Short mmCIF file of C-alpha atoms in Angstrom, two decimals:
data_model
loop_
_atom_site.label_atom_id
_atom_site.label_comp_id
_atom_site.label_asym_id
_atom_site.label_seq_id
_atom_site.Cartn_x
_atom_site.Cartn_y
_atom_site.Cartn_z
CA MET A 19 -193.78 200.05 -22.77
CA ALA A 20 -193.59 196.44 -23.62
CA PRO A 21 -194.63 194.02 -21.03
CA LYS A 22 -191.92 192.24 -19.37
CA GLU A 23 -191.50 188.83 -20.33
CA ILE A 24 -192.03 185.98 -17.76
CA LYS A 25 -189.87 183.06 -17.83
CA SER A 26 -191.63 179.66 -16.98
CA THR A 27 -190.03 177.14 -15.13
CA SER A 28 -190.93 173.47 -15.72
CA LEU A 29 -191.93 171.06 -12.99
CA ASN A 30 -188.48 169.10 -13.64
CA GLN A 31 -186.50 172.18 -13.49
CA LYS A 32 -188.13 173.12 -10.05
CA ALA A 33 -187.77 169.52 -8.91
CA TRP A 34 -183.83 169.67 -9.86
CA ARG A 35 -183.65 173.01 -8.11
CA ARG A 36 -185.10 171.67 -5.01
CA LEU A 37 -182.69 168.47 -5.10
CA LYS A 38 -179.59 170.81 -5.56
CA ARG A 39 -180.49 172.51 -2.30
CA ASN A 40 -180.55 169.13 -0.30
CA LYS A 41 -176.96 168.66 0.56
CA SER A 42 -177.28 165.22 1.78
CA ALA A 43 -178.86 164.13 -1.64
CA MET A 44 -176.15 165.90 -3.64
CA PHE A 45 -173.50 164.00 -1.56
CA GLY A 46 -175.16 160.76 -2.37
CA LEU A 47 -175.48 161.76 -5.96
CA TRP A 48 -171.92 162.60 -6.36
CA VAL A 49 -170.85 159.42 -4.47
CA ILE A 50 -172.80 157.30 -7.08
CA VAL A 51 -171.32 159.47 -9.84
CA PHE A 52 -167.92 158.67 -8.60
CA ALA A 53 -168.77 154.95 -8.50
CA VAL A 54 -170.18 154.64 -11.88
CA VAL A 55 -167.06 156.46 -13.21
CA LEU A 56 -164.73 154.12 -11.06
CA ALA A 57 -166.66 150.95 -12.56
CA LEU A 58 -166.29 152.00 -16.11
CA LEU A 59 -162.54 152.76 -15.83
CA ALA A 60 -162.00 149.98 -13.20
CA TYR A 61 -159.13 148.27 -14.69
CA ALA A 62 -157.52 151.76 -16.04
CA VAL A 63 -157.20 152.99 -12.63
CA ALA A 64 -156.91 149.83 -10.33
CA PRO A 65 -153.24 149.51 -9.32
CA ASP A 66 -153.42 145.60 -9.96
CA ASN A 67 -155.25 145.55 -13.32
CA SER A 68 -154.74 141.98 -13.96
CA PRO A 69 -157.99 139.86 -14.64
CA MET A 70 -160.32 139.98 -11.65
CA SER A 71 -157.24 141.80 -9.81
CA ASN A 72 -155.93 138.53 -8.87
CA GLU A 73 -152.19 138.94 -8.86
CA GLN A 74 -151.21 137.03 -5.85
CA ILE A 75 -147.78 137.74 -4.23
CA LEU A 76 -147.84 135.21 -1.38
CA GLN A 77 -144.78 136.82 0.32
CA LEU A 78 -147.03 139.93 0.79
CA GLU A 79 -149.76 138.14 2.79
CA THR A 80 -151.77 140.46 4.96
CA HIS A 81 -149.51 143.32 4.98
CA PRO A 82 -151.03 146.60 6.59
CA PRO A 83 -152.25 149.79 4.69
CA GLY A 84 -149.57 151.89 3.20
CA PHE A 85 -146.90 149.02 2.90
CA SER A 86 -144.29 149.69 0.16
CA ILE A 87 -141.84 147.47 -1.41
CA LEU A 88 -139.78 147.05 -4.50
CA LEU A 89 -141.12 144.63 -7.02
CA PHE A 90 -138.92 143.03 -9.76
CA HIS A 91 -141.10 142.14 -12.83
CA LYS A 92 -139.46 138.97 -14.18
CA PRO A 93 -140.56 138.87 -17.81
CA LYS A 94 -142.39 135.59 -18.91
CA GLU A 95 -141.24 134.03 -22.17
CA ASN A 96 -143.51 134.22 -25.37
CA PHE A 97 -146.14 136.44 -23.98
CA GLU A 98 -148.68 138.11 -25.97
CA ALA A 99 -149.97 141.48 -24.65
CA THR A 100 -153.55 142.16 -24.06
CA GLY A 101 -155.38 144.54 -26.28
CA ILE A 102 -156.58 147.83 -24.82
CA LEU A 103 -160.33 147.13 -25.36
CA LYS A 104 -160.19 143.61 -24.00
CA GLY A 105 -158.06 144.77 -21.08
CA LEU A 106 -160.47 147.64 -20.34
CA LYS A 107 -163.23 145.06 -20.01
CA SER A 108 -161.68 142.13 -18.46
CA GLY A 109 -158.23 143.02 -17.23
CA PHE A 110 -154.64 142.91 -18.66
CA ASP A 111 -152.73 139.46 -18.66
CA LYS A 112 -149.34 140.20 -16.95
CA GLY A 113 -146.15 139.48 -18.94
CA TYR A 114 -144.04 139.04 -15.77
CA GLU A 115 -143.83 137.34 -12.56
CA PRO A 116 -143.74 140.13 -9.61
CA ILE A 117 -140.99 139.16 -7.18
CA PRO A 118 -140.67 141.51 -3.94
CA ILE A 119 -137.12 142.31 -3.16
CA LEU A 120 -135.09 144.32 -0.80
CA ASP A 121 -132.05 144.89 -2.46
CA TYR A 122 -130.17 144.16 -5.79
CA HIS A 123 -126.85 144.74 -7.65
CA PHE A 124 -125.50 143.90 -11.03
CA GLY A 125 -122.57 141.71 -12.12
CA LYS A 126 -121.04 141.33 -15.35
CA ASP A 127 -123.53 138.80 -16.69
CA SER A 128 -126.01 138.39 -13.85
CA MET A 129 -127.99 140.15 -11.40
CA THR A 130 -127.98 139.25 -7.60
CA TYR A 131 -131.00 140.30 -5.60
CA SER A 132 -132.39 139.75 -1.92
CA GLU A 133 -135.83 138.17 -2.31
CA TYR A 134 -138.42 139.22 0.37
CA ARG A 135 -140.12 136.04 1.76
CA GLY A 136 -142.56 137.51 4.32
CA LYS A 137 -142.68 139.02 7.88
CA ALA A 138 -141.72 135.69 9.42
CA PHE A 139 -138.92 134.71 7.13
CA ARG A 140 -135.30 135.62 6.40
CA PRO A 141 -134.75 137.23 2.86
CA GLU A 142 -133.07 134.75 0.40
CA GLU A 143 -130.17 135.94 -1.95
CA ARG A 144 -130.71 134.58 -5.51
CA VAL A 145 -128.70 135.11 -8.83
CA LEU A 146 -130.22 135.25 -12.06
CA ALA A 147 -128.16 135.46 -15.45
CA TYR A 148 -129.12 138.36 -17.84
CA THR A 149 -130.12 135.97 -20.50
CA ASP A 150 -132.56 134.14 -18.02
CA ILE A 151 -134.27 137.57 -17.45
CA LEU A 152 -134.27 139.21 -20.80
CA HIS A 153 -134.92 135.97 -22.86
CA GLY A 154 -132.76 137.42 -25.64
CA LYS A 155 -134.57 140.69 -25.99
CA LEU A 156 -131.26 142.72 -25.35
CA LYS A 157 -127.81 142.01 -25.67
CA ALA A 158 -126.11 141.24 -22.15
CA GLU A 159 -122.85 143.03 -23.25
CA ALA A 160 -122.18 146.76 -23.39
CA GLY A 161 -124.41 147.38 -20.27
CA ASP A 162 -127.70 147.23 -21.90
CA ALA A 163 -129.12 144.74 -19.57
CA PRO A 164 -128.52 146.54 -16.22
CA SER A 165 -129.91 149.91 -17.47
CA TYR A 166 -133.13 147.93 -19.04
CA ILE A 167 -133.85 146.03 -15.90
CA LYS A 168 -133.32 148.97 -13.56
CA ASP A 169 -135.69 151.44 -15.76
CA HIS A 170 -138.33 148.98 -16.72
CA LEU A 171 -138.53 145.87 -14.44
CA MET A 172 -137.83 147.47 -10.87
CA VAL A 173 -141.08 149.04 -9.81
CA LYS A 174 -141.74 150.42 -6.38
CA ARG A 175 -145.28 149.52 -5.20
CA THR A 176 -147.34 150.83 -2.49
CA PHE A 177 -150.44 149.12 -1.26
CA LEU A 178 -152.52 151.90 -0.03
CA LEU A 179 -155.29 149.71 1.62
CA GLY A 180 -152.92 146.59 2.41
CA THR A 181 -152.99 143.18 1.02
CA ASP A 182 -155.11 140.15 1.72
CA LYS A 183 -154.02 136.61 2.51
CA PHE A 184 -152.91 136.01 -0.88
CA GLY A 185 -150.85 138.92 -1.25
CA ARG A 186 -153.47 140.87 -3.50
CA ASP A 187 -154.04 144.52 -3.56
CA ILE A 188 -157.19 145.20 -1.49
CA LEU A 189 -157.59 148.62 -3.10
CA SER A 190 -157.65 147.08 -6.57
CA ARG A 191 -160.09 144.27 -5.47
CA LEU A 192 -162.53 147.03 -4.01
CA ILE A 193 -162.49 148.97 -7.40
CA ILE A 194 -163.18 145.95 -9.44
CA GLY A 195 -165.87 145.07 -6.95
CA VAL A 196 -167.76 148.37 -7.68
CA ARG A 197 -168.59 146.76 -11.04
CA VAL A 198 -170.32 143.85 -9.47
CA SER A 199 -172.24 145.82 -7.03
CA LEU A 200 -173.58 148.39 -9.62
CA SER A 201 -174.32 145.89 -12.22
CA VAL A 202 -176.41 143.73 -9.95
CA GLY A 203 -178.22 146.75 -8.89
CA LEU A 204 -178.68 148.24 -12.41
CA VAL A 205 -180.00 144.70 -13.88
CA SER A 206 -181.95 143.78 -10.80
CA VAL A 207 -183.92 147.06 -10.67
CA PHE A 208 -184.73 146.91 -14.23
CA ILE A 209 -186.15 143.28 -13.81
CA ALA A 210 -188.03 144.39 -10.74
CA LEU A 211 -189.51 147.60 -12.47
CA PHE A 212 -190.49 145.49 -15.49
CA ILE A 213 -192.32 143.01 -13.30
CA GLY A 214 -193.74 145.35 -10.76
CA ILE A 215 -194.95 147.97 -13.08
CA ILE A 216 -196.96 145.67 -15.38
CA LEU A 217 -198.42 143.75 -12.21
CA GLY A 218 -199.12 146.87 -10.22
CA ALA A 219 -200.69 148.68 -13.23
CA PHE A 220 -202.99 145.79 -13.84
CA ALA A 221 -203.87 145.45 -10.57
CA GLY A 222 -204.69 149.15 -10.00
CA TYR A 223 -206.32 149.75 -13.29
CA PHE A 224 -208.61 146.42 -13.37
CA PRO A 225 -210.81 146.02 -10.13
CA GLY A 226 -212.12 142.52 -9.33
CA TRP A 227 -210.36 139.10 -9.82
CA ILE A 228 -207.50 140.66 -11.57
CA ASP A 229 -206.65 142.90 -8.56
CA GLU A 230 -207.26 140.32 -6.19
CA SER A 231 -205.23 137.61 -7.83
CA ILE A 232 -202.15 140.00 -8.04
CA MET A 233 -202.48 141.14 -4.54
CA TRP A 234 -202.50 137.40 -3.41
CA LEU A 235 -199.35 137.01 -5.41
CA ILE A 236 -197.91 140.10 -3.82
CA ASN A 237 -198.69 139.21 -0.36
CA VAL A 238 -197.19 135.67 -0.91
CA PHE A 239 -193.94 137.16 -1.88
CA TRP A 240 -194.29 139.81 0.56
CA SER A 241 -194.26 137.20 3.43
CA ILE A 242 -190.96 135.66 2.68
CA PRO A 243 -187.97 137.42 3.79
CA THR A 244 -185.98 139.12 0.77
CA LEU A 245 -182.50 137.19 1.42
CA LEU A 246 -184.46 133.83 2.00
CA LEU A 247 -186.30 134.17 -1.15
CA ALA A 248 -183.18 135.15 -3.11
CA MET A 249 -181.16 132.10 -1.79
CA GLY A 250 -184.31 129.83 -2.68
CA LEU A 251 -184.37 131.28 -6.18
CA TYR A 252 -180.58 131.05 -6.57
CA VAL A 253 -180.48 127.51 -5.50
CA GLY A 254 -183.63 126.60 -7.54
CA ALA A 255 -182.60 128.05 -10.70
CA GLU A 256 -178.99 127.28 -10.62
CA ASN A 257 -179.36 124.43 -13.21
CA PHE A 258 -180.82 126.91 -15.85
CA PHE A 259 -177.86 129.39 -15.66
CA ASP A 260 -174.30 128.88 -16.56
CA ASP A 261 -173.14 132.17 -15.58
CA LYS A 262 -173.40 132.91 -11.85
CA LEU A 263 -173.76 136.72 -12.27
CA THR A 264 -176.89 136.07 -14.47
CA LEU A 265 -178.30 133.94 -12.01
CA ILE A 266 -177.70 136.72 -9.25
CA PHE A 267 -179.42 139.18 -11.53
CA VAL A 268 -182.55 136.97 -11.83
CA ALA A 269 -182.62 135.93 -8.14
CA VAL A 270 -182.28 139.49 -6.73
CA GLY A 271 -184.52 141.06 -9.53
CA ILE A 272 -187.50 138.63 -8.85
CA THR A 273 -187.29 139.24 -4.95
CA MET A 274 -187.87 143.21 -5.33
CA TRP A 275 -190.59 143.58 -7.73
CA VAL A 276 -193.14 143.48 -4.71
CA GLU A 277 -192.57 146.98 -3.42
CA THR A 278 -192.72 148.48 -6.95
CA ALA A 279 -195.86 146.79 -7.73
CA ARG A 280 -197.50 147.86 -4.41
CA ILE A 281 -196.40 151.53 -5.18
CA VAL A 282 -197.70 151.29 -8.62
CA ARG A 283 -201.05 149.91 -7.76
CA GLY A 284 -201.60 152.51 -5.20
CA GLN A 285 -201.08 155.18 -7.61
CA PHE A 286 -203.38 153.57 -9.91
CA LEU A 287 -206.08 153.33 -7.66
CA GLY A 288 -206.05 157.08 -6.98
CA ILE A 289 -205.69 158.25 -10.89
CA ARG A 290 -207.82 155.94 -12.35
CA GLU A 291 -211.04 157.75 -11.74
CA LEU A 292 -209.75 161.31 -12.64
CA GLU A 293 -211.32 163.32 -15.42
CA TYR A 294 -208.52 162.73 -17.92
CA VAL A 295 -208.61 159.13 -17.77
CA SER A 296 -212.41 159.05 -18.12
CA ALA A 297 -211.98 161.30 -21.21
CA ALA A 298 -209.50 158.90 -22.76
CA LYS A 299 -212.03 155.97 -22.21
CA SER A 300 -214.75 158.10 -23.59
CA LEU A 301 -212.64 158.68 -26.73
CA GLY A 302 -212.15 155.06 -27.26
CA PHE A 303 -208.70 154.60 -26.39
CA SER A 304 -207.44 151.09 -25.60
CA ASN A 305 -206.64 150.11 -22.09
CA ALA A 306 -203.28 149.65 -22.88
CA ARG A 307 -202.96 153.12 -24.16
CA ILE A 308 -204.65 154.63 -21.22
CA ILE A 309 -202.22 152.62 -18.80
CA PHE A 310 -198.86 153.33 -20.44
CA ARG A 311 -199.12 156.51 -22.31
CA HIS A 312 -201.54 158.57 -20.04
CA ILE A 313 -201.37 157.27 -16.39
CA LEU A 314 -197.88 155.90 -16.18
CA PRO A 315 -196.08 159.03 -17.17
CA ASN A 316 -197.84 160.73 -14.13
CA ILE A 317 -196.60 158.57 -11.69
CA MET A 318 -192.94 158.30 -12.65
CA GLY A 319 -191.88 160.31 -9.46
CA PRO A 320 -192.70 157.56 -7.07
CA ILE A 321 -191.34 154.91 -9.28
CA ILE A 322 -187.99 156.66 -9.46
CA VAL A 323 -187.80 156.92 -5.66
CA VAL A 324 -188.57 153.24 -5.03
CA ALA A 325 -186.12 152.27 -7.88
CA CYS A 326 -183.54 154.15 -5.77
CA ALA A 327 -184.39 152.30 -2.56
CA ASN A 328 -184.35 148.91 -4.70
CA PHE A 329 -181.02 149.70 -5.95
CA ALA A 330 -179.76 149.92 -2.38
CA ASN A 331 -181.33 146.71 -1.49
CA ALA A 332 -180.16 144.85 -4.46
CA ILE A 333 -176.42 145.74 -3.46
CA LEU A 334 -177.36 144.48 0.12
CA VAL A 335 -178.81 141.39 -1.03
CA GLU A 336 -175.93 140.63 -3.60
CA SER A 337 -173.45 141.23 -0.73
CA GLY A 338 -175.60 138.91 1.61
CA LEU A 339 -175.48 136.19 -1.08
CA SER A 340 -171.86 136.50 -1.50
CA TYR A 341 -171.35 136.57 2.12
CA ILE A 342 -172.99 133.45 2.74
CA GLY A 343 -171.02 131.76 -0.43
CA LEU A 344 -173.96 131.81 -2.76
CA GLY A 345 -172.82 135.01 -4.86
CA ILE A 346 -169.98 135.77 -6.89
CA GLN A 347 -167.38 133.11 -6.76
CA PRO A 348 -163.69 133.56 -6.06
CA PRO A 349 -161.41 134.89 -7.37
CA ALA A 350 -163.86 137.36 -8.83
CA PRO A 351 -163.79 140.16 -6.36
CA SER A 352 -166.95 140.92 -4.49
CA TRP A 353 -167.42 143.04 -1.47
CA GLY A 354 -169.70 140.55 0.37
CA SER A 355 -167.37 137.72 -0.41
CA MET A 356 -164.45 139.94 0.75
CA LEU A 357 -166.38 140.60 4.06
CA ASN A 358 -167.17 137.03 4.44
CA GLU A 359 -163.57 135.87 3.91
CA TYR A 360 -162.03 138.20 6.60
CA LYS A 361 -164.89 138.61 9.14
CA ASP A 362 -162.69 136.56 11.73
CA PHE A 363 -160.23 139.36 11.68
CA ILE A 364 -162.42 141.96 12.84
CA ASP A 365 -161.35 141.77 16.41
CA THR A 366 -157.50 141.66 15.50
CA ASN A 367 -155.03 144.10 14.41
CA LYS A 368 -155.91 143.23 10.76
CA ALA A 369 -159.55 144.36 11.22
CA TYR A 370 -159.00 146.43 7.96
CA LEU A 371 -159.51 143.36 5.98
CA ALA A 372 -163.13 143.34 6.72
CA LEU A 373 -163.70 146.94 7.34
CA PHE A 374 -162.76 148.20 3.96
CA PRO A 375 -165.43 146.03 1.99
CA GLY A 376 -168.04 146.84 4.91
CA ILE A 377 -167.44 150.58 4.47
CA ALA A 378 -167.77 150.36 0.66
CA ILE A 379 -170.97 148.59 0.89
CA MET A 380 -172.06 151.12 3.51
CA LEU A 381 -171.27 154.26 1.54
CA LEU A 382 -172.84 153.06 -1.73
CA VAL A 383 -176.02 151.84 -0.04
CA LEU A 384 -176.23 155.10 1.83
CA ALA A 385 -175.73 157.18 -1.10
CA PHE A 386 -178.59 155.67 -2.93
CA ASN A 387 -180.82 156.02 0.15
CA LEU A 388 -179.82 159.74 0.35
CA VAL A 389 -180.83 160.21 -3.31
CA GLY A 390 -184.06 158.39 -2.89
CA ASN A 391 -185.07 160.62 0.16
CA GLY A 392 -184.03 163.71 -1.79
CA LEU A 393 -186.02 162.82 -4.88
CA ARG A 394 -188.96 161.95 -2.60
CA ASP A 395 -188.78 165.58 -1.13
CA ALA A 396 -188.10 167.22 -4.52
CA LEU A 397 -190.75 165.46 -6.53
CA ASP A 398 -193.46 166.11 -3.63
CA VAL A 399 -195.01 169.38 -4.90
CA LYS A 400 -197.35 169.67 -1.88
CA GLY A 401 -196.33 172.60 0.22
CA GLN A 402 -193.68 173.56 -2.27
CA LEU A 403 -193.34 177.14 -3.21
CA ASP A 404 -191.18 176.81 -6.07
#
């Protein structure tokens, strides 16, 4: 009788199996996946897909969540439509002026409508000739204009999360704001990992003055509050960067390398004396090869965990910078700037203006922390049976 084949399971498969059993970590992972998909398809799914979701309808200032109204999309003359790829990247230019109306009816050669002018004002009746609406695209006679206007230019709009003080859709601005938070987190973490891994590896592998010098630098950065350091870097490097988003990437990334360097150094201190490192040295391998090809791949678990924590911190730091006015500048949507703009509404019946961006920040930061904790438990093989 042939012996039964035993299937081996890799360490990565075992770690993934343990992670899947962690319900809180999987919840965080699904939140992150949803946020990434939302960021990639932001302008395809946002109700207001204009550039930076900045379609202002001043008559709809601070209307509550669930508010619905009929919008008359009055076409602009000589408008060129935005291409699909450009639109998905930076938004679609609108070829119309949105006018909120309460009622309308058609005449022989003109349309009469009641324009909504806000909660504190009476509606105003206006008359527009078909030729002024359609700019010669369709003939006014034979009933073409009324049917075209009704079918293509009258749109009922529901603002699920309400509107801000400029009449902009809050849901759309939150969706576009996901891009800012995730991009800042991704690039900042990459910068922090690049600096932290190199300095931490050198400090842990080379004892003596190299280790002492890097530890001195780590302690200096460690003693400065993260947000204060990011503010200083942001202000100090402002003249070197034209793009504010790039400036934020650099400022946030440079503030977060310290934790990565400390973790990497501690791991190197424990591993550099092991047998396989001594064997590599005896075979004449270079220090660079031993560091990056032999030791570093064996400490990726702790690095991945600290990267998740740094991702959450990057989102908080960017939100903090935007909150105090040093981050993403209006009209670009940022959760931190939205929170700052409406913090005074928190004790009014319009508290949702500040609550929605605050909840968005909390959920995304919580998701990365949950995934980080789950990865820490899954990658820790001590005491694990499978």
